[in-house]
mmCIF file of C-alpha atoms in Angstrom:
data_model
loop_
_atom_site.group_PDB
_atom_site.id
_atom_site.type_symbol
_atom_site.label_atom_id
_atom_site.label_comp_id
_atom_site.label_asym_id
_atom_site.label_seq_id
_atom_site.Cartn_x
_atom_site.Cartn_y
_atom_site.Cartn_z
ATOM 1 C CA MET T 291 -19.274 67.611 -7.642
ATOM 2 C CA LEU T 292 -22.553 66.973 -5.832
ATOM 3 C CA SER T 293 -25.221 69.592 -6.285
ATOM 4 C CA LEU T 294 -27.188 71.079 -3.413
ATOM 5 C CA SER T 295 -30.406 69.535 -4.708
ATOM 6 C CA SER T 296 -28.893 66.043 -4.732
ATOM 7 C CA LEU T 297 -28.265 66.284 -0.980
ATOM 8 C CA VAL T 298 -31.763 67.364 0.030
ATOM 9 C CA PRO T 299 -34.409 64.656 0.627
ATOM 10 C CA SER T 300 -36.813 64.850 -2.286
ATOM 11 C CA LYS T 301 -40.033 63.636 -0.700
ATOM 12 C CA LEU T 302 -40.790 64.883 2.783
ATOM 13 C CA PRO T 303 -44.221 65.940 4.045
ATOM 14 C CA PRO T 304 -44.590 69.589 5.151
ATOM 15 C CA LEU T 305 -44.223 68.725 8.841
ATOM 16 C CA ALA T 306 -40.988 66.841 8.161
ATOM 17 C CA ALA T 307 -39.678 69.762 6.138
ATOM 18 C CA LYS T 308 -40.175 72.052 9.128
ATOM 19 C CA LEU T 309 -38.610 69.666 11.607
ATOM 20 C CA LEU T 310 -35.686 68.571 9.447
ATOM 21 C CA PRO T 311 -34.110 71.598 7.703
ATOM 22 C CA VAL T 312 -30.962 70.514 5.919
ATOM 23 C CA LEU T 313 -27.679 72.352 5.493
ATOM 24 C CA ALA T 314 -25.837 70.867 2.528
ATOM 25 C CA ILE T 315 -22.153 71.485 1.894
ATOM 26 C CA ALA T 316 -21.623 71.103 -1.837
ATOM 27 C CA GLY T 317 -18.627 69.043 -2.843
ATOM 28 C CA LEU T 318 -18.131 67.568 0.650
ATOM 29 C CA GLY T 319 -21.334 65.548 0.591
ATOM 30 C CA ALA T 320 -22.045 66.429 4.231
ATOM 31 C CA THR T 321 -25.506 66.990 5.666
ATOM 32 C CA ALA T 322 -26.548 68.279 9.052
ATOM 33 C CA CYS T 323 -29.817 69.196 10.716
ATOM 34 C CA VAL T 324 -30.717 71.666 13.393
ATOM 35 C CA GLY T 325 -32.412 70.536 16.571
ATOM 36 C CA GLY T 326 -30.474 67.268 16.703
ATOM 37 C CA ALA T 327 -32.747 65.455 14.226
ATOM 38 C CA PRO T 328 -30.691 63.398 11.746
ATOM 39 C CA ALA T 329 -30.931 63.839 8.000
ATOM 40 C CA ASP T 330 -32.025 61.018 5.721
ATOM 41 C CA LYS T 331 -28.477 60.627 4.462
ATOM 42 C CA GLU T 332 -27.023 60.325 7.956
ATOM 43 C CA VAL T 333 -29.543 57.619 8.868
ATOM 44 C CA LEU T 334 -28.889 55.741 5.624
ATOM 45 C CA ILE T 335 -25.128 55.724 6.164
ATOM 46 C CA VAL T 336 -25.351 54.399 9.721
ATOM 47 C CA LEU T 337 -28.078 51.893 8.860
ATOM 48 C CA THR T 338 -26.138 50.584 5.879
ATOM 49 C CA ASP T 339 -22.745 50.414 7.568
ATOM 50 C CA GLU T 340 -23.901 49.056 10.936
ATOM 51 C CA VAL T 341 -26.868 46.865 10.021
ATOM 52 C CA VAL T 342 -27.302 46.050 6.332
ATOM 53 C CA VAL T 343 -23.757 45.266 5.194
ATOM 54 C CA PRO T 344 -22.837 43.331 8.387
ATOM 55 C CA THR T 345 -25.999 41.229 7.990
ATOM 56 C CA TYR T 346 -25.076 40.330 4.413
ATOM 57 C CA GLN T 347 -21.525 39.625 5.610
ATOM 58 C CA GLN T 348 -22.930 37.209 8.193
ATOM 59 C CA LEU T 349 -25.051 35.547 5.520
ATOM 60 C CA ALA T 350 -22.019 35.050 3.278
ATOM 61 C CA ASP T 351 -19.980 33.660 6.187
ATOM 62 C CA ASP T 352 -22.750 31.289 7.283
ATOM 63 C CA SER T 353 -23.328 30.087 3.721
ATOM 64 C CA ALA T 354 -19.624 29.320 3.339
ATOM 65 C CA GLU T 355 -19.732 27.474 6.684
ATOM 66 C CA LEU T 356 -22.694 25.406 5.496
ATOM 67 C CA ASP T 357 -20.907 24.516 2.276
ATOM 68 C CA GLY T 358 -17.871 23.372 4.251
ATOM 69 C CA LYS T 359 -19.999 21.296 6.628
ATOM 70 C CA VAL T 360 -21.699 19.527 3.723
ATOM 71 C CA ALA T 361 -18.310 18.727 2.186
ATOM 72 C CA ALA T 362 -17.137 17.297 5.525
ATOM 73 C CA LEU T 363 -20.344 15.280 5.915
ATOM 74 C CA CYS T 364 -20.041 13.709 2.490
ATOM 75 C CA ASP T 365 -16.311 13.056 2.968
ATOM 76 C CA SER T 366 -16.713 11.382 6.385
ATOM 77 C CA PRO T 367 -20.390 10.656 7.133
ATOM 78 C CA SER T 368 -21.407 10.406 10.784
ATOM 79 C CA GLU T 369 -24.348 11.325 12.958
ATOM 80 C CA ALA T 370 -22.277 14.105 14.536
ATOM 81 C CA ALA T 371 -21.329 15.506 11.132
ATOM 82 C CA LEU T 372 -24.971 15.404 10.046
ATOM 83 C CA GLU T 373 -26.080 17.276 13.159
ATOM 84 C CA ASP T 374 -23.344 19.874 12.650
ATOM 85 C CA THR T 375 -24.472 20.340 9.064
ATOM 86 C CA ARG T 376 -28.107 20.718 10.068
ATOM 87 C CA GLN T 377 -27.136 23.359 12.604
ATOM 88 C CA ALA T 378 -25.108 25.158 9.949
ATOM 89 C CA TRP T 379 -28.207 25.164 7.743
ATOM 90 C CA ARG T 380 -30.256 26.709 10.568
ATOM 91 C CA SER T 381 -27.624 29.422 11.070
ATOM 92 C CA ALA T 382 -27.426 30.282 7.372
ATOM 93 C CA ARG T 383 -31.215 30.212 7.127
ATOM 94 C CA ALA T 384 -31.445 32.600 10.087
ATOM 95 C CA SER T 385 -29.056 35.050 8.450
ATOM 96 C CA TRP T 386 -30.968 34.880 5.181
ATOM 97 C CA LEU T 387 -34.321 35.537 6.858
ATOM 98 C CA GLN T 388 -32.870 38.543 8.664
ATOM 99 C CA THR T 389 -31.874 40.029 5.297
ATOM 100 C CA ARG T 390 -35.488 39.964 4.125
ATOM 101 C CA ALA T 391 -35.971 43.301 5.871
ATOM 102 C CA MET T 392 -33.042 44.533 3.750
ATOM 103 C CA ALA T 393 -34.187 43.068 0.425
ATOM 104 C CA PHE T 394 -33.272 46.038 -1.738
ATOM 105 C CA GLY T 395 -30.318 46.689 -3.992
ATOM 106 C CA PRO T 396 -28.124 43.774 -5.162
ATOM 107 C CA VAL T 397 -30.333 40.989 -3.816
ATOM 108 C CA MET T 398 -33.168 42.290 -6.002
ATOM 109 C CA ASP T 399 -31.005 43.198 -8.998
ATOM 110 C CA ARG T 400 -29.495 39.705 -8.998
ATOM 111 C CA ARG T 401 -32.885 38.030 -8.415
ATOM 112 C CA SER T 402 -31.216 36.120 -5.629
ATOM 113 C CA GLU T 403 -34.457 34.927 -4.051
ATOM 114 C CA SER T 404 -35.093 32.582 -6.980
ATOM 115 C CA LEU T 405 -31.674 31.033 -6.345
ATOM 116 C CA LEU T 406 -31.727 30.950 -2.556
ATOM 117 C CA ASP T 407 -35.266 30.653 -1.240
ATOM 118 C CA TRP T 408 -38.235 29.751 -3.401
ATOM 119 C CA SER T 409 -41.385 28.050 -2.178
ATOM 120 C CA PRO T 410 -42.708 25.433 -2.649
ATOM 121 C CA THR T 411 -39.819 23.010 -3.004
ATOM 122 C CA ASP T 412 -40.208 20.536 -5.855
ATOM 123 C CA THR T 413 -39.431 17.461 -3.769
ATOM 124 C CA GLU T 414 -40.713 15.036 -6.392
ATOM 125 C CA ALA T 415 -38.237 16.262 -9.015
ATOM 126 C CA MET T 416 -35.434 16.180 -6.439
ATOM 127 C CA ASP T 417 -36.249 12.584 -5.487
ATOM 128 C CA GLU T 418 -36.205 11.562 -9.125
ATOM 129 C CA ALA T 419 -32.821 13.198 -9.636
ATOM 130 C CA VAL T 420 -30.974 11.548 -6.747
ATOM 131 C CA ALA T 421 -32.620 8.174 -7.487
ATOM 132 C CA ASP T 422 -31.087 8.175 -10.973
ATOM 133 C CA ALA T 423 -27.848 6.155 -10.838
ATOM 134 C CA GLY T 424 -24.987 8.196 -12.199
ATOM 135 C CA PHE T 425 -26.795 11.511 -11.720
ATOM 136 C CA SER T 426 -24.368 14.427 -11.600
ATOM 137 C CA THR T 427 -24.682 18.192 -11.476
ATOM 138 C CA THR T 428 -22.754 21.349 -10.611
ATOM 139 C CA ALA T 429 -23.506 24.672 -8.960
ATOM 140 C CA ASN T 430 -23.411 26.321 -12.374
ATOM 141 C CA GLU T 431 -25.961 23.879 -13.793
ATOM 142 C CA VAL T 432 -28.220 24.342 -10.781
ATOM 143 C CA ARG T 433 -27.998 28.119 -11.218
ATOM 144 C CA ASN T 434 -28.699 28.184 -14.950
ATOM 145 C CA SER T 435 -30.797 25.112 -15.698
ATOM 146 C CA TYR T 436 -32.806 24.160 -12.613
ATOM 147 C CA SER T 437 -36.221 25.481 -11.669
ATOM 148 C CA ALA T 438 -36.367 27.680 -8.542
ATOM 149 C CA GLY T 439 -38.178 24.954 -6.600
ATOM 150 C CA ARG T 440 -35.194 22.612 -6.951
ATOM 151 C CA ARG T 441 -32.565 24.857 -5.361
ATOM 152 C CA GLY T 442 -31.987 27.119 -2.376
ATOM 153 C CA PHE T 443 -32.565 26.726 1.346
ATOM 154 C CA GLY T 444 -35.743 24.716 0.847
ATOM 155 C CA ALA T 445 -34.013 22.145 -1.338
ATOM 156 C CA ILE T 446 -31.065 21.884 1.065
ATOM 157 C CA GLU T 447 -33.494 21.496 3.971
ATOM 158 C CA TYR T 448 -35.317 18.670 2.210
ATOM 159 C CA LEU T 449 -32.119 16.727 1.621
ATOM 160 C CA LEU T 450 -30.543 17.354 5.021
ATOM 161 C CA PHE T 451 -33.586 16.684 7.187
ATOM 162 C CA ARG T 452 -35.069 13.686 5.385
ATOM 163 C CA ASP T 453 -35.338 10.533 7.488
ATOM 164 C CA ASP T 454 -32.696 8.673 5.479
ATOM 165 C CA ALA T 455 -30.214 11.568 5.282
ATOM 166 C CA MET T 456 -27.501 9.619 7.127
ATOM 167 C CA GLU T 457 -27.936 6.604 4.873
ATOM 168 C CA ALA T 458 -27.928 8.795 1.757
ATOM 169 C CA ALA T 459 -24.795 10.681 2.800
ATOM 170 C CA SER T 460 -23.037 7.371 3.414
ATOM 171 C CA GLY T 461 -24.092 5.463 0.315
ATOM 172 C CA SER T 462 -25.430 7.774 -2.395
ATOM 173 C CA PRO T 463 -22.926 9.723 -4.514
ATOM 174 C CA GLU T 464 -25.902 11.264 -6.311
ATOM 175 C CA TYR T 465 -27.274 12.657 -3.039
ATOM 176 C CA CYS T 466 -23.957 14.246 -2.093
ATOM 177 C CA THR T 467 -23.363 15.586 -5.595
ATOM 178 C CA TYR T 468 -26.695 17.395 -5.551
ATOM 179 C CA LEU T 469 -26.333 18.644 -1.982
ATOM 180 C CA LEU T 470 -22.832 19.978 -2.631
ATOM 181 C CA ALA T 471 -23.976 21.755 -5.800
ATOM 182 C CA LEU T 472 -26.773 23.437 -3.827
ATOM 183 C CA THR T 473 -24.566 24.663 -1.007
ATOM 184 C CA GLN T 474 -21.818 25.788 -3.386
ATOM 185 C CA LEU T 475 -24.381 27.848 -5.285
ATOM 186 C CA GLY T 476 -25.538 29.366 -1.981
ATOM 187 C CA ARG T 477 -21.964 30.227 -1.053
ATOM 188 C CA GLU T 478 -21.273 31.817 -4.443
ATOM 189 C CA GLU T 479 -24.510 33.800 -4.588
ATOM 190 C CA THR T 480 -24.341 35.204 -1.067
ATOM 191 C CA ALA T 481 -20.697 36.153 -1.624
ATOM 192 C CA GLY T 482 -21.763 37.897 -4.839
ATOM 193 C CA ILE T 483 -24.429 39.914 -3.029
ATOM 194 C CA LEU T 484 -21.857 41.059 -0.478
ATOM 195 C CA VAL T 485 -19.337 42.007 -3.175
ATOM 196 C CA ASP T 486 -21.944 44.122 -4.946
ATOM 197 C CA TRP T 487 -22.676 45.953 -1.691
ATOM 198 C CA THR T 488 -19.061 46.536 -0.679
ATOM 199 C CA GLU T 489 -16.946 46.490 -3.853
ATOM 200 C CA GLY T 490 -19.330 47.056 -6.713
ATOM 201 C CA GLY T 491 -18.868 43.912 -8.776
ATOM 202 C CA GLU T 492 -20.227 44.438 -12.273
ATOM 203 C CA LEU T 493 -21.984 47.594 -11.040
ATOM 204 C CA GLY T 494 -18.654 49.408 -10.717
ATOM 205 C CA THR T 495 -19.695 51.489 -7.678
ATOM 206 C CA PRO T 496 -20.183 49.796 -4.291
ATOM 207 C CA TYR T 497 -23.915 49.757 -3.692
ATOM 208 C CA GLN T 498 -23.388 50.962 -0.124
ATOM 209 C CA ASP T 499 -21.997 54.199 -1.551
ATOM 210 C CA TYR T 500 -24.681 54.526 -4.237
ATOM 211 C CA PHE T 501 -27.461 53.838 -1.731
ATOM 212 C CA THR T 502 -26.234 56.256 0.933
ATOM 213 C CA GLY T 503 -25.315 59.210 -1.281
ATOM 214 C CA ARG T 504 -21.567 58.844 -0.867
ATOM 215 C CA ALA T 505 -20.913 58.136 -4.566
ATOM 216 C CA SER T 506 -20.736 60.833 -7.237
ATOM 217 C CA LEU T 507 -23.837 59.262 -8.796
ATOM 218 C CA SER T 508 -26.226 58.168 -6.050
ATOM 219 C CA LEU T 509 -29.841 57.676 -5.105
ATOM 220 C CA ILE T 510 -31.597 60.725 -3.733
ATOM 221 C CA PRO T 511 -31.680 60.110 0.047
ATOM 222 C CA GLY T 512 -35.462 60.449 0.215
ATOM 223 C CA ASP T 513 -35.853 57.793 -2.471
ATOM 224 C CA ALA T 514 -33.512 55.447 -0.614
ATOM 225 C CA VAL T 515 -35.536 55.908 2.592
ATOM 226 C CA GLU T 516 -38.697 55.098 0.631
ATOM 227 C CA GLU T 517 -37.056 51.894 -0.598
ATOM 228 C CA VAL T 518 -36.232 50.832 2.955
ATOM 229 C CA VAL T 519 -39.735 51.581 4.253
ATOM 230 C CA ARG T 520 -41.506 49.916 1.322
ATOM 231 C CA THR T 521 -39.457 46.787 1.942
ATOM 232 C CA GLN T 522 -40.748 46.645 5.523
ATOM 233 C CA VAL T 523 -44.347 47.195 4.381
ATOM 234 C CA PHE T 524 -44.145 44.439 1.789
ATOM 235 C CA LEU T 525 -42.462 42.030 4.197
ATOM 236 C CA ILE T 526 -44.947 42.393 7.037
ATOM 237 C CA ARG T 527 -47.841 42.210 4.585
ATOM 238 C CA ASP T 528 -46.439 38.968 3.182
ATOM 239 C CA ILE T 529 -46.076 37.529 6.673
ATOM 240 C CA VAL T 530 -49.559 38.549 7.811
ATOM 241 C CA HIS T 531 -51.686 38.027 4.705
ATOM 242 C CA MET T 532 -49.850 35.534 2.523
ATOM 243 C CA ARG T 533 -48.632 33.210 5.252
ATOM 244 C CA MET T 534 -50.254 33.505 8.656
ATOM 245 C CA ALA T 535 -53.771 34.358 7.479
ATOM 246 C CA MET T 536 -53.720 31.525 4.942
ATOM 247 C CA ALA T 537 -52.237 29.039 7.409
ATOM 248 C CA LEU T 538 -54.892 29.926 10.011
ATOM 249 C CA GLY T 539 -57.737 29.802 7.478
ATOM 250 C CA LEU T 540 -58.593 33.506 7.836
ATOM 251 C CA ARG T 541 -58.944 34.022 4.094
ATOM 252 C CA GLY T 542 -62.118 31.938 3.976
ATOM 253 C CA ASP T 543 -60.740 28.733 2.481
ATOM 254 C CA GLY T 544 -59.891 26.890 5.689
ATOM 255 C CA PRO T 545 -56.427 26.404 7.196
ATOM 256 C CA ASP T 546 -53.671 25.885 4.631
ATOM 257 C CA LEU T 547 -50.461 24.686 6.271
ATOM 258 C CA THR T 548 -48.618 24.780 2.945
ATOM 259 C CA ALA T 549 -48.477 28.565 3.425
ATOM 260 C CA ILE T 550 -45.721 27.943 5.997
ATOM 261 C CA PRO T 551 -42.475 27.406 4.047
ATOM 262 C CA GLY T 552 -40.477 24.246 4.689
ATOM 263 C CA ASN T 553 -41.472 21.224 6.683
ATOM 264 C CA ALA T 554 -38.641 18.810 7.290
ATOM 265 C CA ALA T 555 -36.812 21.068 9.770
ATOM 266 C CA ASP T 556 -39.970 22.536 11.374
ATOM 267 C CA ASN T 557 -38.339 25.946 11.199
ATOM 268 C CA GLY T 558 -41.482 28.076 10.888
ATOM 269 C CA LEU T 559 -41.241 29.860 14.245
ATOM 270 C CA ALA T 560 -37.510 30.484 13.877
ATOM 271 C CA ASP T 561 -38.155 31.907 10.405
ATOM 272 C CA LEU T 562 -40.708 34.370 11.779
ATOM 273 C CA ARG T 563 -38.453 35.376 14.638
ATOM 274 C CA ASN T 564 -35.549 36.063 12.315
ATOM 275 C CA GLU T 565 -37.681 38.107 9.929
ATOM 276 C CA LEU T 566 -38.959 40.204 12.842
ATOM 277 C CA THR T 567 -35.417 40.549 14.189
ATOM 278 C CA GLY T 568 -34.336 41.944 10.819
ATOM 279 C CA MET T 569 -37.230 44.408 10.840
ATOM 280 C CA GLN T 570 -36.444 45.468 14.396
ATOM 281 C CA ARG T 571 -32.801 46.146 13.501
ATOM 282 C CA VAL T 572 -33.744 48.177 10.446
ATOM 283 C CA TYR T 573 -36.188 50.226 12.477
ATOM 284 C CA GLU T 574 -34.216 50.696 15.704
ATOM 285 C CA GLY T 575 -30.594 50.173 14.699
ATOM 286 C CA LEU T 576 -28.326 47.903 16.716
ATOM 287 C CA SER T 577 -28.082 50.006 19.875
ATOM 288 C CA ALA T 578 -29.340 53.131 21.578
ATOM 289 C CA ASP T 579 -26.515 55.054 19.922
ATOM 290 C CA SER T 580 -27.250 53.661 16.452
ATOM 291 C CA LEU T 581 -29.646 54.984 13.818
ATOM 292 C CA GLY T 582 -32.528 53.279 12.071
ATOM 293 C CA ILE T 583 -35.788 54.427 10.516
ATOM 294 C CA SER T 584 -36.942 55.216 14.053
ATOM 295 C CA ALA T 585 -34.609 58.224 14.017
ATOM 296 C CA LEU T 586 -36.691 59.722 11.203
ATOM 297 C CA ILE T 587 -40.053 58.854 12.792
ATOM 298 C CA ARG T 588 -39.352 60.039 16.335
ATOM 299 C CA PRO T 589 -39.068 63.777 15.526
ATOM 300 C CA LEU T 590 -42.376 63.566 13.664
ATOM 301 C CA SER T 591 -44.296 61.440 16.161
ATOM 302 C CA GLU T 592 -42.874 60.083 19.397
ATOM 303 C CA GLU T 593 -46.156 58.231 19.901
ATOM 304 C CA THR T 594 -45.857 56.313 16.630
ATOM 305 C CA ASP T 595 -42.204 55.560 17.251
ATOM 306 C CA GLN T 596 -42.851 54.160 20.722
ATOM 307 C CA ARG T 597 -45.876 52.192 19.528
ATOM 308 C CA LEU T 598 -43.957 50.462 16.750
ATOM 309 C CA ARG T 599 -41.034 49.664 19.030
ATOM 310 C CA GLU T 600 -43.420 48.065 21.515
ATOM 311 C CA GLN T 601 -45.263 46.177 18.785
ATOM 312 C CA LEU T 602 -42.064 44.684 17.377
ATOM 313 C CA ALA T 603 -40.971 43.559 20.833
ATOM 314 C CA ALA T 604 -44.437 42.155 21.604
ATOM 315 C CA ALA T 605 -44.512 40.158 18.357
ATOM 316 C CA ILE T 606 -41.154 38.575 19.097
ATOM 317 C CA GLN T 607 -42.367 37.707 22.598
ATOM 318 C CA ALA T 608 -45.529 36.192 21.089
ATOM 319 C CA ILE T 609 -43.407 34.006 18.794
ATOM 320 C CA ASP T 610 -41.487 32.727 21.808
ATOM 321 C CA LYS T 611 -44.746 31.866 23.600
ATOM 322 C CA VAL T 612 -45.970 29.561 20.827
ATOM 323 C CA GLU T 613 -45.310 25.928 21.670
ATOM 324 C CA GLY T 614 -43.980 24.734 18.323
ATOM 325 C CA PRO T 615 -43.548 23.474 15.749
ATOM 326 C CA LEU T 616 -45.679 26.150 14.084
ATOM 327 C CA ARG T 617 -47.626 23.712 11.893
ATOM 328 C CA VAL T 618 -48.528 21.641 14.941
ATOM 329 C CA ALA T 619 -49.431 24.704 16.995
ATOM 330 C CA ILE T 620 -51.828 25.933 14.289
ATOM 331 C CA GLU T 621 -53.783 22.688 14.581
ATOM 332 C CA GLU T 622 -53.422 21.923 18.283
ATOM 333 C CA ARG T 623 -52.868 25.311 19.967
ATOM 334 C CA PRO T 624 -54.587 27.815 17.633
ATOM 335 C CA ASP T 625 -55.145 30.405 20.398
ATOM 336 C CA GLN T 626 -51.388 30.882 20.734
ATOM 337 C CA VAL T 627 -50.986 31.358 16.999
ATOM 338 C CA HIS T 628 -53.976 33.707 16.743
ATOM 339 C CA ALA T 629 -52.422 35.839 19.481
ATOM 340 C CA LEU T 630 -49.205 35.939 17.445
ATOM 341 C CA TYR T 631 -51.168 36.837 14.325
ATOM 342 C CA ASP T 632 -52.780 39.774 16.132
ATOM 343 C CA ARG T 633 -49.391 41.130 17.193
ATOM 344 C CA LEU T 634 -48.084 40.865 13.637
ATOM 345 C CA ALA T 635 -51.198 42.553 12.245
ATOM 346 C CA GLU T 636 -50.653 45.458 14.635
ATOM 347 C CA ILE T 637 -47.189 46.012 13.176
ATOM 348 C CA GLN T 638 -48.625 45.928 9.684
ATOM 349 C CA LEU T 639 -51.261 48.511 10.552
ATOM 350 C CA THR T 640 -48.737 50.923 12.068
ATOM 351 C CA MET T 641 -46.206 50.488 9.270
ATOM 352 C CA ALA T 642 -48.710 50.715 6.432
ATOM 353 C CA THR T 643 -50.605 53.727 7.738
ATOM 354 C CA GLU T 644 -48.703 55.883 10.229
ATOM 355 C CA VAL T 645 -45.096 55.297 9.151
ATOM 356 C CA VAL T 646 -45.715 55.672 5.422
ATOM 357 C CA SER T 647 -47.828 58.780 6.056
ATOM 358 C CA LEU T 648 -45.293 60.472 8.308
ATOM 359 C CA LEU T 649 -42.451 59.880 5.833
ATOM 360 C CA GLY T 650 -44.519 60.524 2.708
ATOM 361 C CA VAL T 651 -43.760 57.068 1.284
ATOM 362 C CA SER T 652 -45.730 56.077 -1.800
ATOM 363 C CA VAL T 653 -47.075 52.514 -1.962
ATOM 364 C CA GLY T 654 -50.108 50.973 -3.634
ATOM 365 C CA PHE T 655 -53.442 50.931 -1.820
ATOM 366 C CA SER T 656 -53.457 47.143 -1.465
ATOM 367 C CA ASP T 657 -49.996 47.279 0.085
ATOM 368 C CA THR T 658 -51.124 49.712 2.782
ATOM 369 C CA ASP T 659 -54.230 47.787 3.758
ATOM 370 C CA GLY T 660 -53.636 47.410 7.486
ATOM 371 C CA ASP T 661 -56.934 45.719 8.319
ATOM 372 C CA THR T 662 -56.756 42.326 9.958
ATOM 373 C CA MET T 663 -58.801 39.483 8.535
ATOM 374 C CA ARG T 664 -60.364 38.311 11.748
#
């Protein structure tokens, strides 16, 4: 039976405690708040069921679709099949990037990023592999024996978008063997993440129940909220400081275009848009009737809530205004990219100062540094 203390958020600032009194019904696991403000647990349940799990479901579906398209391409190579496969890669990549705002739980426990999306891609080692007559591999070998730079979306991108991809698919068994092993691994790993969320896998308890307080042994709701918010802080900091600032040369070493992952597909702007879309869904929910982190911020500060909503929308609009590809725009249209950088830095500042303060989230000083580098 759940105790009363297990149902009460453990880390709320004094103002939040006044605005969000909780009535816990022991044994039923129900929480309710006066004044119409939702409890942490209520927000976590809706966010998990309506946003997080469906996004991982979409990722698993898109990864399976990509694997099937690669099999069809290698079985009957054609320009149409290659284009279909490339589009399937873009769809699966989009779903993966949207989950970055939800990178807690199974995806971290499984260390899935090292299997699915590691940068930079070791293109030299990949070229050597497929050039070796008789080369063969399997998804299991790629999982257990290959370095992170030789697998995942980056490796699939390199093979699918290379100039001789059609020729390789038609005449190189080694190329198709490697490509199929990569996409099969992606299908298996994304399916495994989803199973851990919804069924439990080796964990026994579905993570969606553990994370939302519905299991007999669960995270404290306040701790789960902290995990969600920290993930957003780390993600936007990575985008602003580790990618955009480096690519634009704002760290003092001159522009470094290698900070933008990938190259062959020129997917940099789409990647950013999908990451921001994931953040927006986590913060706002999927509709006006849904719940996201915004539902916890709004009762504490309507001003902060409205500001962050506007900043997320403005950043997505700024992405759409950049005349891509992103690497080309950085060199030829830097004003557009600097304007985008400023919008992203505004999100970082609000998330890393106001949001974490209002919710009492603990992160390291360097992770809450909201200053821009311009």
